[in-house]
Short mmCIF file of C-alpha atoms in Angstrom, two decimals:
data_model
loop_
_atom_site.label_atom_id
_atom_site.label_comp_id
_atom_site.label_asym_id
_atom_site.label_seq_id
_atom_site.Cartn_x
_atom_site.Cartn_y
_atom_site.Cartn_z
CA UNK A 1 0.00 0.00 0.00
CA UNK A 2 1.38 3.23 -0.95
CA UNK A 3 1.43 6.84 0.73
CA UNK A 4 -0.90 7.80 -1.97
CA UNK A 5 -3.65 4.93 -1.29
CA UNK A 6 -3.69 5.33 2.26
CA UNK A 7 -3.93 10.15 2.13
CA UNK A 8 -6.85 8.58 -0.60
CA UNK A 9 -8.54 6.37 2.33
CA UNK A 10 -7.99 8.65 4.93
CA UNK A 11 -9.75 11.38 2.65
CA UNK A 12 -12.81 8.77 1.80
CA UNK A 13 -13.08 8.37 5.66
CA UNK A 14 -12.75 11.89 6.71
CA UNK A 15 -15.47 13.13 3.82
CA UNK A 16 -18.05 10.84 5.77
CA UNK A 17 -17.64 12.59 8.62
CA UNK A 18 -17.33 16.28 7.28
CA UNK A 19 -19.09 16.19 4.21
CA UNK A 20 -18.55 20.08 3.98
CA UNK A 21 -14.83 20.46 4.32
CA UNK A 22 -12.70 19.40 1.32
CA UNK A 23 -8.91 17.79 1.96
CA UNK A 24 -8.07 20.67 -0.48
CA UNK A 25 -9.49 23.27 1.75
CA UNK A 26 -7.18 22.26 4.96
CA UNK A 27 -3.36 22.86 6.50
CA UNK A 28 -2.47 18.98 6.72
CA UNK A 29 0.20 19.58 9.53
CA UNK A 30 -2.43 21.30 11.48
CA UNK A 31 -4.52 19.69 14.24
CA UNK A 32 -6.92 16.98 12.53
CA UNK A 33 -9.79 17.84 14.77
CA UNK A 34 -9.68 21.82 14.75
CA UNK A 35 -8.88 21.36 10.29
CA UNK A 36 -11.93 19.48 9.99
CA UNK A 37 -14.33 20.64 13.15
CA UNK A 38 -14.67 16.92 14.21
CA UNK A 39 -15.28 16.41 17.92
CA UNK A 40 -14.67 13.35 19.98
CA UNK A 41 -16.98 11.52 19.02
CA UNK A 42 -16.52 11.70 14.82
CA UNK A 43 -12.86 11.00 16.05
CA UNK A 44 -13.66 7.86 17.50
CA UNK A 45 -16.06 7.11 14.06
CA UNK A 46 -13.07 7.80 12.11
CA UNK A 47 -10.82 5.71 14.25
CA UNK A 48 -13.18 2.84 14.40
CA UNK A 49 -13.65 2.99 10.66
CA UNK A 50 -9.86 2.84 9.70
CA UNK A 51 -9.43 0.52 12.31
CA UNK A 52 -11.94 -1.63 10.29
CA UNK A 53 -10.51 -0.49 6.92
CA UNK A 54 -6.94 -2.00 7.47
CA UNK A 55 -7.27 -4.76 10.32
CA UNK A 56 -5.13 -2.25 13.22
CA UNK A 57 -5.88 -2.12 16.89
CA UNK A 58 -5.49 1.46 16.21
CA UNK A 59 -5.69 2.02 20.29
CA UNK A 60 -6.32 5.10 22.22
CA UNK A 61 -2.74 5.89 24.12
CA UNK A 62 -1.82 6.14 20.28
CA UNK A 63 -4.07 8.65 19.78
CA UNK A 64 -1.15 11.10 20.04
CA UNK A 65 0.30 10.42 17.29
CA UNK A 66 -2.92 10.81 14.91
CA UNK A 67 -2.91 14.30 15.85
CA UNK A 68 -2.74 15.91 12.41
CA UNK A 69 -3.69 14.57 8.85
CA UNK A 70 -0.22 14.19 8.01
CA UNK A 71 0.61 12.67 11.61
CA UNK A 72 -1.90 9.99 10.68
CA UNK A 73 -0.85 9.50 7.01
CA UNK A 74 2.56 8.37 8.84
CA UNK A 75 0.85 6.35 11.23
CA UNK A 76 -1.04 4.48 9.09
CA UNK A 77 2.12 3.48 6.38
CA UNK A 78 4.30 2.64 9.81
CA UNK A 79 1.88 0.20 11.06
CA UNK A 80 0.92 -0.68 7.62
CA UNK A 81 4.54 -1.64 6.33
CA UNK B 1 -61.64 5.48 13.38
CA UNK B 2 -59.20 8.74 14.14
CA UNK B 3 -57.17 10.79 12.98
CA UNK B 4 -52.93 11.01 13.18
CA UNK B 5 -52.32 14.69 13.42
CA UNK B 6 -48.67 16.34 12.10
CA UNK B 7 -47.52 16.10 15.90
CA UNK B 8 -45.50 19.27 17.38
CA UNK B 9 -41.81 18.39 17.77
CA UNK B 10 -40.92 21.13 20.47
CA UNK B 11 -41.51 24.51 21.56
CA UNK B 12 -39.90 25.71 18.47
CA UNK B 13 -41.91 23.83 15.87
CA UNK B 14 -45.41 25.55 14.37
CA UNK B 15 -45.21 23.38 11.07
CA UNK B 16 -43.76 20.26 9.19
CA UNK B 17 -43.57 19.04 5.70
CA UNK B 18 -44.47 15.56 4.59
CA UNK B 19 -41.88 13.75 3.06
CA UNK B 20 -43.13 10.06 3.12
CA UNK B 21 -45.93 8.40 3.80
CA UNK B 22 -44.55 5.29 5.25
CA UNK B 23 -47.56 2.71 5.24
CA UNK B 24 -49.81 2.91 2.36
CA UNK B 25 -53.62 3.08 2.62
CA UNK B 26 -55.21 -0.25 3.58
CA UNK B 27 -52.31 -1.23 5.39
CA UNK B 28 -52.46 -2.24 8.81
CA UNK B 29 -50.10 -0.13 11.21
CA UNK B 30 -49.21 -1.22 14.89
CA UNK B 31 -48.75 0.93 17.74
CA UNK B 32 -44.96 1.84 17.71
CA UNK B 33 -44.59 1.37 13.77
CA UNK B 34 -43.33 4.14 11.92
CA UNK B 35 -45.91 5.99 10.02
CA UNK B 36 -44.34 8.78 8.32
CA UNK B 37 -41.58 10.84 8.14
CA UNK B 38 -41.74 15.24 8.49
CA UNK B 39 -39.30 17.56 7.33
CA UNK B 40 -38.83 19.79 10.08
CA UNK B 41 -36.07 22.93 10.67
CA UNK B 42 -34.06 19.84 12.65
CA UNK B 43 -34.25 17.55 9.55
CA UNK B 44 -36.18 14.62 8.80
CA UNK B 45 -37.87 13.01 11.75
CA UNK B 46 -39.61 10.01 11.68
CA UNK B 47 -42.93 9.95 13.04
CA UNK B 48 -44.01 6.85 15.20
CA UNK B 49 -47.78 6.31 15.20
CA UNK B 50 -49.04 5.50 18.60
CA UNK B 51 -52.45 3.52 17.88
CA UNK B 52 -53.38 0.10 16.17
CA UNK B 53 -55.11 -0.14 13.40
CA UNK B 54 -55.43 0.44 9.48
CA UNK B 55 -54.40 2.83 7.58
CA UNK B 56 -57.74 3.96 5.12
CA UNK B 57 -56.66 7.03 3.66
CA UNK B 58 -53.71 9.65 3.63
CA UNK B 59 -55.06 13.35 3.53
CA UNK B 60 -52.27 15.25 3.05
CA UNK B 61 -50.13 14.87 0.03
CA UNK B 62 -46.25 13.87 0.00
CA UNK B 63 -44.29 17.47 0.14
CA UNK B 64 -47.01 18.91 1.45
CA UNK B 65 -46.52 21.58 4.33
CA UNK B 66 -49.38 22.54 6.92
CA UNK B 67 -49.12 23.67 10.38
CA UNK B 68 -48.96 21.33 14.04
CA UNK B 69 -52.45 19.51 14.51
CA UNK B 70 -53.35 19.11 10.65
CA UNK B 71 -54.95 15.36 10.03
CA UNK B 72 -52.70 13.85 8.14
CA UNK B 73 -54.41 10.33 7.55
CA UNK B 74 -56.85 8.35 8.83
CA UNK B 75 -56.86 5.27 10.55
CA UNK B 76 -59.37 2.51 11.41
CA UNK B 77 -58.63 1.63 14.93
CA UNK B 78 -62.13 -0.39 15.04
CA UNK B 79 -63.88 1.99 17.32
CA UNK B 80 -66.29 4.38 16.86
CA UNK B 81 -65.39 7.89 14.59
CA UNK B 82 -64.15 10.44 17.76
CA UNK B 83 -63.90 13.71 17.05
CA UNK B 84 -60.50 14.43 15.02
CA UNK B 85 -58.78 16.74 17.51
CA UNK B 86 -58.84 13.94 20.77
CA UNK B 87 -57.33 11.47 18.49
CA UNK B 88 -53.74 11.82 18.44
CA UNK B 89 -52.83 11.25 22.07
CA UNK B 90 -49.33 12.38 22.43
CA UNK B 91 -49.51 15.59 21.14
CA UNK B 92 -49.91 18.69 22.90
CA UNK B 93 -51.91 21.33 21.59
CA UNK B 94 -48.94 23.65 20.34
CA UNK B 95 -48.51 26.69 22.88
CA UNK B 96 -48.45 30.04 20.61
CA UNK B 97 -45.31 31.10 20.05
CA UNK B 98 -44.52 34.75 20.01
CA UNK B 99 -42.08 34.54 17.89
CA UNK B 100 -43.91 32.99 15.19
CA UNK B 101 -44.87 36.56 13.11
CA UNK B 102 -41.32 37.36 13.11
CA UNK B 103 -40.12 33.70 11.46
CA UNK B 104 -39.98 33.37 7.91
CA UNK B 105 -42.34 31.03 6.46
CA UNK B 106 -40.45 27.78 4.67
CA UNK B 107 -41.03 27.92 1.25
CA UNK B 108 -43.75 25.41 0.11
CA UNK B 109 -42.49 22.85 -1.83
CA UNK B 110 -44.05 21.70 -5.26
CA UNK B 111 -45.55 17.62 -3.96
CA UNK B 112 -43.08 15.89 -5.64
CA UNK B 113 -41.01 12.90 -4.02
CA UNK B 114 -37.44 13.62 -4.04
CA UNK B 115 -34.41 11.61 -3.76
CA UNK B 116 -31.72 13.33 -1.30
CA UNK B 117 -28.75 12.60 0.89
CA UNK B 118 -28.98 12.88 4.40
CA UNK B 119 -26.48 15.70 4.24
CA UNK B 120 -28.33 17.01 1.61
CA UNK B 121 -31.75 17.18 3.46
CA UNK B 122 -30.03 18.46 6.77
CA UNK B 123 -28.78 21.45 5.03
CA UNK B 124 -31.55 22.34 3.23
CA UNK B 125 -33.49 22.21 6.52
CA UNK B 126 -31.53 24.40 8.14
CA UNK B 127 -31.47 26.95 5.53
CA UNK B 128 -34.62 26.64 4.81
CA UNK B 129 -34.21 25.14 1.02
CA UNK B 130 -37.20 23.78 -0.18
CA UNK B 131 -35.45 20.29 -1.28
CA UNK B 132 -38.20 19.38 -4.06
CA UNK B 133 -37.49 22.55 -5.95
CA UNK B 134 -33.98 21.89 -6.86
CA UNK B 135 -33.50 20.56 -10.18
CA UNK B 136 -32.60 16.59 -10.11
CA UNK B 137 -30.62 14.34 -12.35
CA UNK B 138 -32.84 11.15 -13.17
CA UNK B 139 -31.92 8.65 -10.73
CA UNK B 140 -29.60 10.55 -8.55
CA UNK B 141 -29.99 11.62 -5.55
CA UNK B 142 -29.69 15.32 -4.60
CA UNK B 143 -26.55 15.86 -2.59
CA UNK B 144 -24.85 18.51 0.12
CA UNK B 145 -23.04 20.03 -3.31
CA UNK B 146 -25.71 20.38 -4.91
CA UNK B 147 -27.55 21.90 -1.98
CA UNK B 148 -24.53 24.04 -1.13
CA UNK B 149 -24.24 25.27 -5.04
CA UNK B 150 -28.23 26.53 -4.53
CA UNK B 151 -27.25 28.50 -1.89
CA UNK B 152 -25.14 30.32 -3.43
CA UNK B 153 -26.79 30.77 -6.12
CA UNK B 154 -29.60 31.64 -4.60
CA UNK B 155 -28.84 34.44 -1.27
CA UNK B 156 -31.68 34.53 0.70
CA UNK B 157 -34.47 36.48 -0.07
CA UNK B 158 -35.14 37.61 2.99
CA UNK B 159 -31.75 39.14 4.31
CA UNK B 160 -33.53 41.18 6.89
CA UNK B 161 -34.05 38.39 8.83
CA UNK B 162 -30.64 36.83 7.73
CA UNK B 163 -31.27 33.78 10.23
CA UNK B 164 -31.28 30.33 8.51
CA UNK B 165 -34.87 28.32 9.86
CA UNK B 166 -32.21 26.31 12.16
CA UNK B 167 -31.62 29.60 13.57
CA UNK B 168 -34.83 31.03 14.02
CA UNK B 169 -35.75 27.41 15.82
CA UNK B 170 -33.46 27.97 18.49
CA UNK B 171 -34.46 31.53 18.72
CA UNK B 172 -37.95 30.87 19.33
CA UNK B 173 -37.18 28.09 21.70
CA UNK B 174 -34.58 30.11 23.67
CA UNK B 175 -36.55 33.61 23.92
CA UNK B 176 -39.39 31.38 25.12
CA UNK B 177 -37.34 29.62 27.58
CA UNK B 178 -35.84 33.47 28.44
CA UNK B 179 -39.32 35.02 28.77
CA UNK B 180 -40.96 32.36 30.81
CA UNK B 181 -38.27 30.14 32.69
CA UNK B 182 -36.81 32.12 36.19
CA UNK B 183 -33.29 30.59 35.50
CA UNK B 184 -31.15 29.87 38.55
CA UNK B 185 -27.07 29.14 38.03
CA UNK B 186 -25.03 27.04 39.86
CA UNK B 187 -21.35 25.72 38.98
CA UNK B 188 -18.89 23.29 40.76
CA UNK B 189 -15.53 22.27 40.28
CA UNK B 190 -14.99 18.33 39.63
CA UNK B 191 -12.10 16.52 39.65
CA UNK B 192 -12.00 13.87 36.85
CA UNK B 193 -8.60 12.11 37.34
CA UNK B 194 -10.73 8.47 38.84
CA UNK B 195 -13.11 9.50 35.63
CA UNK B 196 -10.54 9.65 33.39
CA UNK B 197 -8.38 6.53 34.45
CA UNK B 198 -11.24 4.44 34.65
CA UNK B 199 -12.01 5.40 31.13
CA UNK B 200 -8.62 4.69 29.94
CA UNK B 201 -8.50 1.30 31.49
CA UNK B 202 -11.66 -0.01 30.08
CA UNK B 203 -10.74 1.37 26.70
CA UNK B 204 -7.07 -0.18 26.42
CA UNK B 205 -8.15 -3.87 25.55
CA UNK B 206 -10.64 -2.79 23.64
CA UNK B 207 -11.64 -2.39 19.75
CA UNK B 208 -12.40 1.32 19.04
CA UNK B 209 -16.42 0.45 17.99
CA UNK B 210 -15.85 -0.83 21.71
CA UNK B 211 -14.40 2.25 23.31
CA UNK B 212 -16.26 4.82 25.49
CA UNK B 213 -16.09 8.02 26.01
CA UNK B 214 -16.80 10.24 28.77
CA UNK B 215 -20.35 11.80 28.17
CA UNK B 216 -21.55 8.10 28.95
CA UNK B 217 -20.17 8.71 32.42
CA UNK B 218 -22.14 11.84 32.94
CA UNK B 219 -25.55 10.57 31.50
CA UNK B 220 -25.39 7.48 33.76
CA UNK B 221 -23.96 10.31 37.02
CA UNK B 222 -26.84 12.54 36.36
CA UNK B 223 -29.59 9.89 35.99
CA UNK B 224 -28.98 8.46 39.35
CA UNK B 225 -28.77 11.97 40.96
CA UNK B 226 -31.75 12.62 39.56
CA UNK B 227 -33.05 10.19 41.57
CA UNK B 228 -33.03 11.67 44.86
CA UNK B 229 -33.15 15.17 43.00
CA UNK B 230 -36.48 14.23 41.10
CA UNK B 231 -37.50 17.92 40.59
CA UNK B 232 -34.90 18.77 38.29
CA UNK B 233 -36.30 15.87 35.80
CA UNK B 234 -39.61 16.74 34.13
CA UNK B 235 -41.84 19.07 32.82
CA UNK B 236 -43.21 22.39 33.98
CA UNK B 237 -46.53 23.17 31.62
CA UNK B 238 -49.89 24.76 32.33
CA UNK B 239 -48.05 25.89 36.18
CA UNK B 240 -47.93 22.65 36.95
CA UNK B 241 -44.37 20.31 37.40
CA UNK B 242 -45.21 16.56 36.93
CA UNK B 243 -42.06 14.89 37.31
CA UNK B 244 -40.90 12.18 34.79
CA UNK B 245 -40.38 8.52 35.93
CA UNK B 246 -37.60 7.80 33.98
CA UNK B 247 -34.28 10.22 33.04
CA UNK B 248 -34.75 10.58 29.68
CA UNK B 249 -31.23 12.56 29.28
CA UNK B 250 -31.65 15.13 25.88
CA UNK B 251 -27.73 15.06 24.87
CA UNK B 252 -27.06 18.38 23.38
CA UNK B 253 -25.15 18.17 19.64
CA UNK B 254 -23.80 20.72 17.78
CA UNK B 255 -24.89 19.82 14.12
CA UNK B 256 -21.56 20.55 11.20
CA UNK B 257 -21.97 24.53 10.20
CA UNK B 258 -23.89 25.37 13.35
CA UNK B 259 -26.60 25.11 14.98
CA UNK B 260 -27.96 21.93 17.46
CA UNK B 261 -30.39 20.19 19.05
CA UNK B 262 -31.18 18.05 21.97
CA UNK B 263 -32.68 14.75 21.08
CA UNK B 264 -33.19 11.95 23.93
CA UNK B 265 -31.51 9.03 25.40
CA UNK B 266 -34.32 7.42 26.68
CA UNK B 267 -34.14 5.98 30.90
CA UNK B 268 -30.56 6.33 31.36
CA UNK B 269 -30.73 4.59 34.77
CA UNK B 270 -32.05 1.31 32.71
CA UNK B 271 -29.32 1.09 30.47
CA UNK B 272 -25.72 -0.49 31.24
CA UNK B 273 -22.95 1.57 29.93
CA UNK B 274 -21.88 -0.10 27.11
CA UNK B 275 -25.64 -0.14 25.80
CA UNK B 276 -25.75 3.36 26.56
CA UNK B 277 -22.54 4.60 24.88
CA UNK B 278 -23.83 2.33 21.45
CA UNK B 279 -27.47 4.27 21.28
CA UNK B 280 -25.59 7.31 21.95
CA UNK B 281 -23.13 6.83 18.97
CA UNK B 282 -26.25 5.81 16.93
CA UNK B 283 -28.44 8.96 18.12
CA UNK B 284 -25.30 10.97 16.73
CA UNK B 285 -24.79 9.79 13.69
CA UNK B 286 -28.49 9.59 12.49
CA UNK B 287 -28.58 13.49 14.35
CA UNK B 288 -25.71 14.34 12.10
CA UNK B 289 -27.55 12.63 9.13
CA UNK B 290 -29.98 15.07 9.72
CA UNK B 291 -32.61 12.09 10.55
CA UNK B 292 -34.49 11.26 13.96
CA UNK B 293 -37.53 10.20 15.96
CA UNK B 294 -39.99 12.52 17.15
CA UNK B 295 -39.95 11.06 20.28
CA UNK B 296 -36.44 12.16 20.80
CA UNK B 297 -37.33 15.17 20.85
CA UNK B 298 -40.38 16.02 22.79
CA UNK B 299 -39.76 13.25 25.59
CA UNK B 300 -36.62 14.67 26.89
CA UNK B 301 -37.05 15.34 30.70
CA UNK B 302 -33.59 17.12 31.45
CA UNK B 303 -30.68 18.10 29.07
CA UNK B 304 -27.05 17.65 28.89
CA UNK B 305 -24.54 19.98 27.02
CA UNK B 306 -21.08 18.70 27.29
CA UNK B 307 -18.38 20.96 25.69
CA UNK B 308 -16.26 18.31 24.61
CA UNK B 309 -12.45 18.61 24.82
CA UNK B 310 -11.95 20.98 22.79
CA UNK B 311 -13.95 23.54 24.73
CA UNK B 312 -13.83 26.27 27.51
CA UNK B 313 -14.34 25.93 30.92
CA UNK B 314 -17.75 26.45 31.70
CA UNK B 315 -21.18 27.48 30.53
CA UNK B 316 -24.64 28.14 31.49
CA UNK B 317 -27.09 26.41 29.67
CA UNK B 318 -30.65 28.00 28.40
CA UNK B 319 -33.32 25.26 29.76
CA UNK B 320 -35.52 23.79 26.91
CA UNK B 321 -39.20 24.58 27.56
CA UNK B 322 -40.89 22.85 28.91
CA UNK B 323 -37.89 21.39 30.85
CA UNK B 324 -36.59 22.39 34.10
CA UNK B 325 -33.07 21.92 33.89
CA UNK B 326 -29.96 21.74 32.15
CA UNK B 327 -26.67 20.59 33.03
CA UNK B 328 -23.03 21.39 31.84
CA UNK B 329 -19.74 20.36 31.79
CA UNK B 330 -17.08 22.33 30.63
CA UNK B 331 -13.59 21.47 29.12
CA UNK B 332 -11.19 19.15 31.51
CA UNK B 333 -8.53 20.70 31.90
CA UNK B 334 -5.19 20.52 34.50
CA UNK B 335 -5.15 23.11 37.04
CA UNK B 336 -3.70 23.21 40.88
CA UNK B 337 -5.94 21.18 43.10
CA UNK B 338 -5.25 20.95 46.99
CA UNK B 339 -5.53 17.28 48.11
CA UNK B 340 -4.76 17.06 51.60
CA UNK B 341 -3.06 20.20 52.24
CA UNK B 342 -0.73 20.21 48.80
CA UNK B 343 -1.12 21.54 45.84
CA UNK B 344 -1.16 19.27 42.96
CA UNK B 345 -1.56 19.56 39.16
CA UNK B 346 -5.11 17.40 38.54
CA UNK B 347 -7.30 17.32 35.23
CA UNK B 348 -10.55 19.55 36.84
CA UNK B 349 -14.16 20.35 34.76
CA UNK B 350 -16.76 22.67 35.82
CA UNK B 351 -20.34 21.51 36.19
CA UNK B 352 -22.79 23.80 35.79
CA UNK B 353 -26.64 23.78 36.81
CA UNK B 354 -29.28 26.23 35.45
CA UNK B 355 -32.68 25.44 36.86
CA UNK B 356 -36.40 26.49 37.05
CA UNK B 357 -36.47 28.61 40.22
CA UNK B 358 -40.62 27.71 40.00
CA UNK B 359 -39.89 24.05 40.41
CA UNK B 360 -36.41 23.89 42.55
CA UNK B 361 -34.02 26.44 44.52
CA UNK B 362 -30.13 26.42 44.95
CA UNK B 363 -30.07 24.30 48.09
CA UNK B 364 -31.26 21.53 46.16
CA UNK B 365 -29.87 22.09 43.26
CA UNK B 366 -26.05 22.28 45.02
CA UNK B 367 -27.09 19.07 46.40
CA UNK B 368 -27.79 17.65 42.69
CA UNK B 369 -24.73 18.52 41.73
CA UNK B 370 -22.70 17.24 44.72
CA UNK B 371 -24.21 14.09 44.06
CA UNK B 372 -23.48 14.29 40.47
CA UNK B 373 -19.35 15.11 41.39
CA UNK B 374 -19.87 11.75 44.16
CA UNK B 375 -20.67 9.48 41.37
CA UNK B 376 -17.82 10.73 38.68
CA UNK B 377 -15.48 9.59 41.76
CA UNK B 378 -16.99 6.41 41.31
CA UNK B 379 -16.79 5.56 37.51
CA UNK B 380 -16.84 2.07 38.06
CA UNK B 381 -20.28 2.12 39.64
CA UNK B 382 -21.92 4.04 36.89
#
């Protein structure tokens, strides 16, 4: 799976949740949940459906390091690879 | 035979469009069953129908708007024709709304059935975009772009209102709430370190459709305060409180490009915590899908309005007529906390009460809330 599939997954995921906000539109090094106005519960959606997506655990005292669309992008390929 | 009447949804509601017509004439319908499903400022809510019987005829047509109390079928229950207006039991007569000259009427949409996303339909709700009227592609569905794209198009027409039909719910709802409701405010400072930890714990073996999260916690705190607080749960109409049986919590949710409402989680005290944390995920999503049960919205007895964590500190809550209470909870956050004589660093929220000073007073209300902070220290009883 490449970088490119997984920024294309992560975008399917996040347009679920916030229909109205375009990956286009948003600073991907900035804080996921303040770029796309997603509280805690549309995290844990989004977490729950990438968990899902790609077969990872995905759990909670990782949640750190998910902090930014980029930040997650890397997450994803290092648990991924 | 009687009548089922376009039901009122709220203090804020004076009208509803019908969107479908969910059992077709001569088709039996059971108490429970949904019958049909109205396009309200919230969204789409679907409409349970709380007799037995058969459906004989539907007397308002698909797309259709006409104001609270309007017969919208008939059904053959097997009894004797009552008059129309006694038939409908759940319904309240609506109480006039002040407000209601100054709202701008929703634009009455053409009959036809239309396909449309859920995003689609909550936008147009809230801005007040009669969704039949849009032009359709064959086949497809009418989505938020398209929505979005007719709103630009199209400015409103009205700007000297310049508030969305969203907007103008929550108006009429608060400035009732304002005129009539003798708010009291209280606030308390809770330390959620036990809350927190607990959470954490239960959450680390577990799969995130699993996990919960803290709101869960407060639902199940306040719902067994409530029970030795029982006049901060119910409804104050007609000067009368009758106190509800059951804490049926109204979680307050902040719907994508603002606005929000307050739909119910129905006996908190009955449900186990993982239960509870599933209907509240569900209740969310179909809230954000801009689709929900009338129920949920006129049988909440008390509301909750969490901030979240990406909040503030506190705030103090309008009351939902005809409720009697609302409760907060602010931000946590670390700050210095003395525990036996030192100062340590300690992750701290701030609960907030306001209540009807007609039903309750601030004795018992700091005793609601002090029995609220007692069961957060006990997460693992909740």
């Amino acid at each position: 799976m490449t970088r490119d599939d997984i920024e294309q997954a992560l975008g399917e995921e996040l347009a679920r949740i916030a229909p109205d906000i375009s990956l286009g539109e948003i600073d991907r090094s900035e804080d996921l949940r303040d770029e796309f106005d997603i509280d805690s519960i549309d995290f844990l959606n989004l977490v729950t459906a990438l968990a899902k997506r790609f077969g990872l655990d995905m759990p909670e005292t990782d949640y750190g390091e998910m902090d930014s669309f980029n930040h997650l992008a890397d997450y994803l390929m290092a648990h991924l690879s | 035979m009687s009548a089922f009447l376009m039901p009122s949804l709220g203090a804020d509601m004076e009208a509803g469009t019908l969107i479908e017509q969910a059992i077709a004439p001569g088709q039996p319908v059971s108490r429970g069953d949904i019958i049909a499903v109205v396009e309200t400022q919230k969204g789409a809510i679907e409409i349970e129908c709380y007799e037995s019987g058969t459906v004989t005829e539907w007397l308002v047509a698909i797309g259709e708007r006409v104001p609270v109390g309007t017969p919208l079928a008939r059904i053959d229950t097997g009894e004797a024709a009552e008059p129309v207006a006694a038939a409908s039991k759940p319904v309240p007569p609506p109480e006039p709304v002040e407000m209601e000259q100054a709202l701008k009427p929703l634009p009455v949409s053409t009959g036809a059935r239309v396909l449309a996303s859920p995003a689609a339909r909550r936008l147009a709700a809230k801005e007040g975009v009669d969704i039949s009227a849009l032009p359709v592609t064959p086949g497809q569905p009418i989505r938020h772009a398209d929505v979005a794209a007719h709103l630009k198009a199209a400015p409103d027409p009205e700007p000297h209102t310049g508030l969305s039909a969203m907007r103008q719910a929550i108006a009429a709802a608060m400035s009732r709430s304002k005129r009539e409701i003798p708010h009291f405010y209280l606030t308390h400072q809770v330390e959620m370190t036990a809350l927190t930890d607990f959470i954490a714990e239960v959450n680390a073996g577990r799969a995130p459709e699993d996990r919960l999260l803290p709101p869960v916690f407060y639902l199940r705190a306040i719902a067994r305060a409530l029970q030795k607080y029982p006049e901060f749960n119910g409804h104050f109409e007609k000067g009368t409180f009758s106190p509800a049986g059951a804490a049926n919590i109204g979680l307050a949710i902040a719907l994508r490009g603002g606005g929000l409402v307050a739909p119910a989680l129905f006996d908190v005290s009955a449900q186990e915590r993982d239960e509870l944390m599933a209907q509240m995920r569900d209740l969310i999503g179909r809230v954000r899908a801009g689709r929900f049960k009338a129920r949920e919205l006129s049988e909440a007895t008390i509301t909750l309005t969490s901030l979240g964590d990406r909040g503030v500190d506190g705030l103090f809550g309008v009351i939902y007529p005809p409720q009697v209470a609302i409760v907060g909870i602010g931000t946590p956050a670390l700050r210095p906390w003395v525990v036996a004589g030192e100062v340590v660093s300690r992750q701290i929220a701030t609960l907030t009460l306001a209540a009807d000073h007609r039903v309750g007073d601030g004795h018992r209300g700091a005793l609601f809330l002090r029995a609220i902070d007692r069961f957060l220290q006990e997460p693992e009883t909740l």
